[in-house]
């Protein structure tokens, strides 16, 4: 099969490469800072074209003779240049920002009309400039809350930075920061994300049509790139808000007497300071609650063709209640990357990556004090080669190596308590994935992108693997409709590096675009994705206490097949664009917890979860207004997400935790004049599934709730309006004021509904009344905020 695939690719490559004569290539940068620009359109003679990669590099092959090269990018002045080709040439372009750049917003692509012509579908790109125009979430601009305003992307709950994409759970999103995996992207119990918008260059979300260059997750890829730093001059930015403050500095390296340095650096940091004001509030006087993070990026040009990048992130959260509870968690990552222009057609990048997510929990109840520590660490090596064969024909190939270390947990006593120390077994795994991805222009109207990823996953020792009675950790009892744990008969030892279990899977990917006329196109895509890591949780969103477990003897890899069809249209000379997409996603071997599961401090996690199937399907609509004083978008998603797992809900399909039938987002940004800008977000979502008790009974003097169908009930519908006003500085000034109101009409959205026995206090004693009441818990009411920021 592989010979056939590569034979076909060779024939295609040979046929298109035989037509080329000369190649024009180079970099496109921002004139003011020297920052590389990603996704710039380079159009030749009005017909042939390409876009720059994430490092600003482009390459296109043409016949000899004179050509008109047009370089265009949203928010920048277009460059048109006449070039005569009689040999391969290196031509760089510097784009100047337009004075009216703030008058336009485009969400679905980096240039107007590109979403119609591009073979990519189910992809959204957001620039930092767009994100900063949206009303801040509780006074802080937030990357993840911005993508929740897009169709097909839903929030886990109000205030949470977790997100779901097309029916997938939050752990099925691959979140990358400069190629480093971020396992928990939340700060401050989910109210903020770990991404400092000042340090972010752009973000790209793949909801479908995922290229073969990405793997390891079922539902989406969120690819976030950090800024590289100013190559031309030193500068910085400072923002002061009611909840947190942030600072950034950047500048050139080894500049000398040149206009640009040979490299640049960027350093950014944030810290919240709720903990500083907590002693002033009676309810929080014994509470610690804060986060901080640091972003770093350095790059250096070794010569014209070779460049080094070093980027890093470190962030941590602290939440503690005196003498009761403490929780600390955080992410660390580092990426060292080398890029090289091997020739006018070959571009190489090779990255070495480290990522660490760790957390600890302190239980401080007197006499039983202990600390729980856990972590997941991975090491990646990712070489990738891009071959710009000809106009519209690009081949990417490479291999991803990932080594995982899982530390499920270690318990140690605190304050000389009588808690018994305990250390769970570490787990190790190795994932290797070679891939090939080809983008091919068949004709002016028809383009294809297709590829294949071959993933190998090995669970390796050192570890003791239990041998269960009947060979499985659980046995389903149909009479009682529940799972029963099987006895452990013995343990099989595996030495360091021994292969415990291995999996090999093919992951084909394909997308097609048919251009009907210049302003409309029809697209289709198919993706198969495998995921070898499982987030073991009984909550809808990621929490610091969740457990990541690798596939192995008792956990099969998850996989999904997604089919999507979409129509894309630009209107009124690109002033508007419209898209509608339909999708169907089929899940296999996804995990859910058994009824009555106890996931906390459980080493044999396979005894608490089962695997089954799922499905998700829906339609997404989006209308963008791209120009004028009023810009923004309207999106609507109609969807359904269900699971079917043996032993749950009478073995019938039931709504997944993240199922949401209707989602609406309306975003508007209005530029009144050069000084005042106004923003508004309105969001609506139908209620999420929950499981309410259907009855109660008394056991040993306690009232115990009885439950029936999983997720058989719904929370009330969710809706909220956020507003903002931005006062830009006068001419010559540099200070900006941002005023915002989150949840402007004080909607008390239900985060959860809990049930409790009603009581009446008589003579200082709570007397049960024999009835049960439902109570709604809401995270946020109306939250006004103000931020002052300035550049230097």
PDB file of C-alpha atoms in Angstrom, residues 509-662:
ATOM      1  CA  UNK A 509      -6.457  13.034   5.705  1.00  0.00           C
ATOM      2  CA  UNK A 510      -7.988  14.717   2.630  1.00  0.00           C
ATOM      3  CA  UNK A 511      -9.561  18.054   1.667  1.00  0.00           C
ATOM      4  CA  UNK A 512     -10.855  19.377  -1.655  1.00  0.00           C
ATOM      5  CA  UNK A 513     -11.908  22.815  -2.887  1.00  0.00           C
ATOM      6  CA  UNK A 514     -14.043  23.468  -5.987  1.00  0.00           C
ATOM      7  CA  UNK A 515     -14.162  27.132  -7.007  1.00  0.00           C
ATOM      8  CA  UNK A 516     -17.488  27.853  -8.705  1.00  0.00           C
ATOM      9  CA  UNK A 517     -16.897  31.517  -9.446  1.00  0.00           C
ATOM     10  CA  UNK A 518     -14.348  33.959  -8.065  1.00  0.00           C
ATOM     11  CA  UNK A 519     -16.557  34.677  -5.058  1.00  0.00           C
ATOM     12  CA  UNK A 520     -17.769  31.246  -3.985  1.00  0.00           C
ATOM     13  CA  UNK A 521     -16.475  27.726  -3.462  1.00  0.00           C
ATOM     14  CA  UNK A 522     -17.535  24.306  -2.238  1.00  0.00           C
ATOM     15  CA  UNK A 523     -15.215  22.309   0.056  1.00  0.00           C
ATOM     16  CA  UNK A 524     -15.154  18.820   1.530  1.00  0.00           C
ATOM     17  CA  UNK A 525     -12.812  17.082   3.973  1.00  0.00           C
ATOM     18  CA  UNK A 526     -12.191  13.770   5.706  1.00  0.00           C
ATOM     19  CA  UNK A 527      -9.997  13.163   8.764  1.00  0.00           C
ATOM     20  CA  UNK A 528      -9.057  10.075  10.736  1.00  0.00           C
ATOM     21  CA  UNK A 529      -7.343  10.861  14.036  1.00  0.00           C
ATOM     22  CA  UNK A 530      -5.982   8.628  16.798  1.00  0.00           C
ATOM     23  CA  UNK A 531      -5.440   9.712  20.390  1.00  0.00           C
ATOM     24  CA  UNK A 532      -3.280   7.591  22.695  1.00  0.00           C
ATOM     25  CA  UNK A 533      -3.688   9.693  25.850  1.00  0.00           C
ATOM     26  CA  UNK A 534      -6.809   9.687  28.011  1.00  0.00           C
ATOM     27  CA  UNK A 535      -7.922  12.374  30.435  1.00  0.00           C
ATOM     28  CA  UNK A 536      -9.650  10.527  33.257  1.00  0.00           C
ATOM     29  CA  UNK A 537     -12.194  12.940  34.689  1.00  0.00           C
ATOM     30  CA  UNK A 538     -15.821  13.127  35.744  1.00  0.00           C
ATOM     31  CA  UNK A 539     -16.117  16.859  35.040  1.00  0.00           C
ATOM     32  CA  UNK A 540     -16.841  18.633  31.761  1.00  0.00           C
ATOM     33  CA  UNK A 541     -13.649  20.711  31.854  1.00  0.00           C
ATOM     34  CA  UNK A 542     -10.033  20.062  32.708  1.00  0.00           C
ATOM     35  CA  UNK A 543      -9.191  20.573  36.381  1.00  0.00           C
ATOM     36  CA  UNK A 544      -5.831  20.489  38.184  1.00  0.00           C
ATOM     37  CA  UNK A 545      -6.741  17.116  39.718  1.00  0.00           C
ATOM     38  CA  UNK A 546      -7.432  15.276  36.468  1.00  0.00           C
ATOM     39  CA  UNK A 547      -5.342  12.237  35.576  1.00  0.00           C
ATOM     40  CA  UNK A 548      -3.712  11.678  32.183  1.00  0.00           C
ATOM     41  CA  UNK A 549      -3.283   7.991  31.384  1.00  0.00           C
ATOM     42  CA  UNK A 550      -1.593   6.393  28.344  1.00  0.00           C
ATOM     43  CA  UNK A 551      -3.123   3.653  26.229  1.00  0.00           C
ATOM     44  CA  UNK A 552      -1.939   0.213  27.198  1.00  0.00           C
ATOM     45  CA  UNK A 553      -3.077  -3.274  28.179  1.00  0.00           C
ATOM     46  CA  UNK A 554      -6.475  -2.119  29.482  1.00  0.00           C
ATOM     47  CA  UNK A 555      -7.037   1.149  27.604  1.00  0.00           C
ATOM     48  CA  UNK A 556      -7.412   1.109  23.828  1.00  0.00           C
ATOM     49  CA  UNK A 557      -6.501   4.226  21.792  1.00  0.00           C
ATOM     50  CA  UNK A 558      -9.371   6.528  20.941  1.00  0.00           C
ATOM     51  CA  UNK A 559     -10.026   7.358  17.291  1.00  0.00           C
ATOM     52  CA  UNK A 560     -12.498   9.328  15.226  1.00  0.00           C
ATOM     53  CA  UNK A 561     -13.563   9.807  11.625  1.00  0.00           C
ATOM     54  CA  UNK A 562     -14.858  13.235  10.633  1.00  0.00           C
ATOM     55  CA  UNK A 563     -16.613  14.160   7.402  1.00  0.00           C
ATOM     56  CA  UNK A 564     -17.344  17.798   6.548  1.00  0.00           C
ATOM     57  CA  UNK A 565     -18.915  19.718   3.664  1.00  0.00           C
ATOM     58  CA  UNK A 566     -18.926  23.504   3.366  1.00  0.00           C
ATOM     59  CA  UNK A 567     -19.978  26.408   1.158  1.00  0.00           C
ATOM     60  CA  UNK A 568     -18.058  29.714   1.235  1.00  0.00           C
ATOM     61  CA  UNK A 569     -19.102  33.023  -0.323  1.00  0.00           C
ATOM     62  CA  UNK A 570     -17.851  36.622  -0.416  1.00  0.00           C
ATOM     63  CA  UNK A 571     -20.339  39.459  -0.913  1.00  0.00           C
ATOM     64  CA  UNK A 572     -20.229  43.087  -2.008  1.00  0.00           C
ATOM     65  CA  UNK A 573     -16.587  43.233  -3.044  1.00  0.00           C
ATOM     66  CA  UNK A 574     -15.418  41.293   0.034  1.00  0.00           C
ATOM     67  CA  UNK A 575     -17.185  43.636   2.458  1.00  0.00           C
ATOM     68  CA  UNK A 576     -19.000  40.547   3.749  1.00  0.00           C
ATOM     69  CA  UNK A 577     -18.274  36.840   3.668  1.00  0.00           C
ATOM     70  CA  UNK A 578     -20.495  33.931   4.558  1.00  0.00           C
ATOM     71  CA  UNK A 579     -19.880  30.256   5.265  1.00  0.00           C
ATOM     72  CA  UNK A 580     -21.950  27.230   6.159  1.00  0.00           C
ATOM     73  CA  UNK A 581     -20.467  23.840   7.112  1.00  0.00           C
ATOM     74  CA  UNK A 582     -22.037  20.507   7.973  1.00  0.00           C
ATOM     75  CA  UNK A 583     -20.092  17.772   9.753  1.00  0.00           C
ATOM     76  CA  UNK A 584     -20.466  14.253  11.093  1.00  0.00           C
ATOM     77  CA  UNK A 585     -17.965  12.753  13.534  1.00  0.00           C
ATOM     78  CA  UNK A 586     -17.793   9.107  14.553  1.00  0.00           C
ATOM     79  CA  UNK A 587     -15.938   8.259  17.809  1.00  0.00           C
ATOM     80  CA  UNK A 588     -14.545   4.891  18.855  1.00  0.00           C
ATOM     81  CA  UNK A 589     -13.091   3.687  22.195  1.00  0.00           C
ATOM     82  CA  UNK A 590     -13.732   6.926  24.047  1.00  0.00           C
ATOM     83  CA  UNK A 591     -13.692   6.713  27.843  1.00  0.00           C
ATOM     84  CA  UNK A 592     -16.286   7.501  30.476  1.00  0.00           C
ATOM     85  CA  UNK A 593     -16.382   6.687  34.166  1.00  0.00           C
ATOM     86  CA  UNK A 594     -18.519   3.866  35.508  1.00  0.00           C
ATOM     87  CA  UNK A 595     -21.434   4.615  37.815  1.00  0.00           C
ATOM     88  CA  UNK A 596     -20.131   5.213  41.329  1.00  0.00           C
ATOM     89  CA  UNK A 597     -16.529   5.707  40.167  1.00  0.00           C
ATOM     90  CA  UNK A 598     -13.940   7.002  42.637  1.00  0.00           C
ATOM     91  CA  UNK A 599     -11.234   8.655  40.514  1.00  0.00           C
ATOM     92  CA  UNK A 600      -9.288  10.445  43.235  1.00  0.00           C
ATOM     93  CA  UNK A 601      -6.069   8.739  44.422  1.00  0.00           C
ATOM     94  CA  UNK A 602      -6.857   5.605  42.414  1.00  0.00           C
ATOM     95  CA  UNK A 603      -3.848   3.871  40.849  1.00  0.00           C
ATOM     96  CA  UNK A 604      -5.759   1.120  39.021  1.00  0.00           C
ATOM     97  CA  UNK A 605      -7.666   3.673  36.965  1.00  0.00           C
ATOM     98  CA  UNK A 606      -8.773   0.942  34.538  1.00  0.00           C
ATOM     99  CA  UNK A 607     -11.190  -0.288  37.213  1.00  0.00           C
ATOM    100  CA  UNK A 608     -13.042   3.038  37.195  1.00  0.00           C
ATOM    101  CA  UNK A 609     -13.584   3.683  33.478  1.00  0.00           C
ATOM    102  CA  UNK A 610     -15.074   1.922  30.468  1.00  0.00           C
ATOM    103  CA  UNK A 611     -14.793   2.565  26.746  1.00  0.00           C
ATOM    104  CA  UNK A 612     -17.424   2.874  24.066  1.00  0.00           C
ATOM    105  CA  UNK A 613     -18.579   4.814  21.026  1.00  0.00           C
ATOM    106  CA  UNK A 614     -19.917   8.244  20.277  1.00  0.00           C
ATOM    107  CA  UNK A 615     -21.180  10.487  17.518  1.00  0.00           C
ATOM    108  CA  UNK A 616     -21.422  14.208  16.875  1.00  0.00           C
ATOM    109  CA  UNK A 617     -23.076  16.027  14.023  1.00  0.00           C
ATOM    110  CA  UNK A 618     -24.223  19.521  13.244  1.00  0.00           C
ATOM    111  CA  UNK A 619     -24.201  22.642  11.086  1.00  0.00           C
ATOM    112  CA  UNK A 620     -22.272  25.885  11.512  1.00  0.00           C
ATOM    113  CA  UNK A 621     -23.138  29.270  10.031  1.00  0.00           C
ATOM    114  CA  UNK A 622     -21.015  32.417  10.054  1.00  0.00           C
ATOM    115  CA  UNK A 623     -21.477  35.878   8.536  1.00  0.00           C
ATOM    116  CA  UNK A 624     -18.601  38.366   8.768  1.00  0.00           C
ATOM    117  CA  UNK A 625     -18.691  42.106   8.148  1.00  0.00           C
ATOM    118  CA  UNK A 626     -15.135  42.971   7.185  1.00  0.00           C
ATOM    119  CA  UNK A 627     -14.956  46.706   6.588  1.00  0.00           C
ATOM    120  CA  UNK A 628     -16.396  50.022   7.629  1.00  0.00           C
ATOM    121  CA  UNK A 629     -16.792  51.627  11.033  1.00  0.00           C
ATOM    122  CA  UNK A 630     -18.865  48.689  12.244  1.00  0.00           C
ATOM    123  CA  UNK A 631     -17.237  45.263  11.869  1.00  0.00           C
ATOM    124  CA  UNK A 632     -17.781  41.881  13.460  1.00  0.00           C
ATOM    125  CA  UNK A 633     -19.555  38.604  12.914  1.00  0.00           C
ATOM    126  CA  UNK A 634     -22.629  36.517  13.650  1.00  0.00           C
ATOM    127  CA  UNK A 635     -22.316  32.782  14.146  1.00  0.00           C
ATOM    128  CA  UNK A 636     -24.808  30.015  14.876  1.00  0.00           C
ATOM    129  CA  UNK A 637     -24.213  26.322  15.585  1.00  0.00           C
ATOM    130  CA  UNK A 638     -26.828  23.569  15.619  1.00  0.00           C
ATOM    131  CA  UNK A 639     -25.335  20.328  16.929  1.00  0.00           C
ATOM    132  CA  UNK A 640     -25.759  17.068  18.804  1.00  0.00           C
ATOM    133  CA  UNK A 641     -23.183  15.004  20.709  1.00  0.00           C
ATOM    134  CA  UNK A 642     -23.953  11.545  22.117  1.00  0.00           C
ATOM    135  CA  UNK A 643     -22.210   8.564  23.706  1.00  0.00           C
ATOM    136  CA  UNK A 644     -23.062   4.857  23.819  1.00  0.00           C
ATOM    137  CA  UNK A 645     -21.145   2.833  26.399  1.00  0.00           C
ATOM    138  CA  UNK A 646     -21.935  -0.551  27.871  1.00  0.00           C
ATOM    139  CA  UNK A 647     -23.310  -0.325  31.400  1.00  0.00           C
ATOM    140  CA  UNK A 648     -24.335   3.338  31.157  1.00  0.00           C
ATOM    141  CA  UNK A 649     -27.873   4.594  30.515  1.00  0.00           C
ATOM    142  CA  UNK A 650     -29.292   1.130  29.820  1.00  0.00           C
ATOM    143  CA  UNK A 651     -26.707   0.730  27.035  1.00  0.00           C
ATOM    144  CA  UNK A 652     -28.487   3.374  24.950  1.00  0.00           C
ATOM    145  CA  UNK A 653     -27.143   6.626  23.503  1.00  0.00           C
ATOM    146  CA  UNK A 654     -27.053   9.480  26.014  1.00  0.00           C
ATOM    147  CA  UNK A 655     -26.014  13.151  25.660  1.00  0.00           C
ATOM    148  CA  UNK A 656     -22.337  13.822  26.282  1.00  0.00           C
ATOM    149  CA  UNK A 657     -21.371  16.292  29.025  1.00  0.00           C
ATOM    150  CA  UNK A 658     -20.545  18.900  26.379  1.00  0.00           C
ATOM    151  CA  UNK A 659     -23.668  18.475  24.238  1.00  0.00           C
ATOM    152  CA  UNK A 660     -25.198  21.846  23.368  1.00  0.00           C
ATOM    153  CA  UNK A 661     -27.990  22.025  20.805  1.00  0.00           C
ATOM    154  CA  UNK A 662     -27.942  25.761  20.029  1.00  0.00           C
TER     155      UNK A 662
END
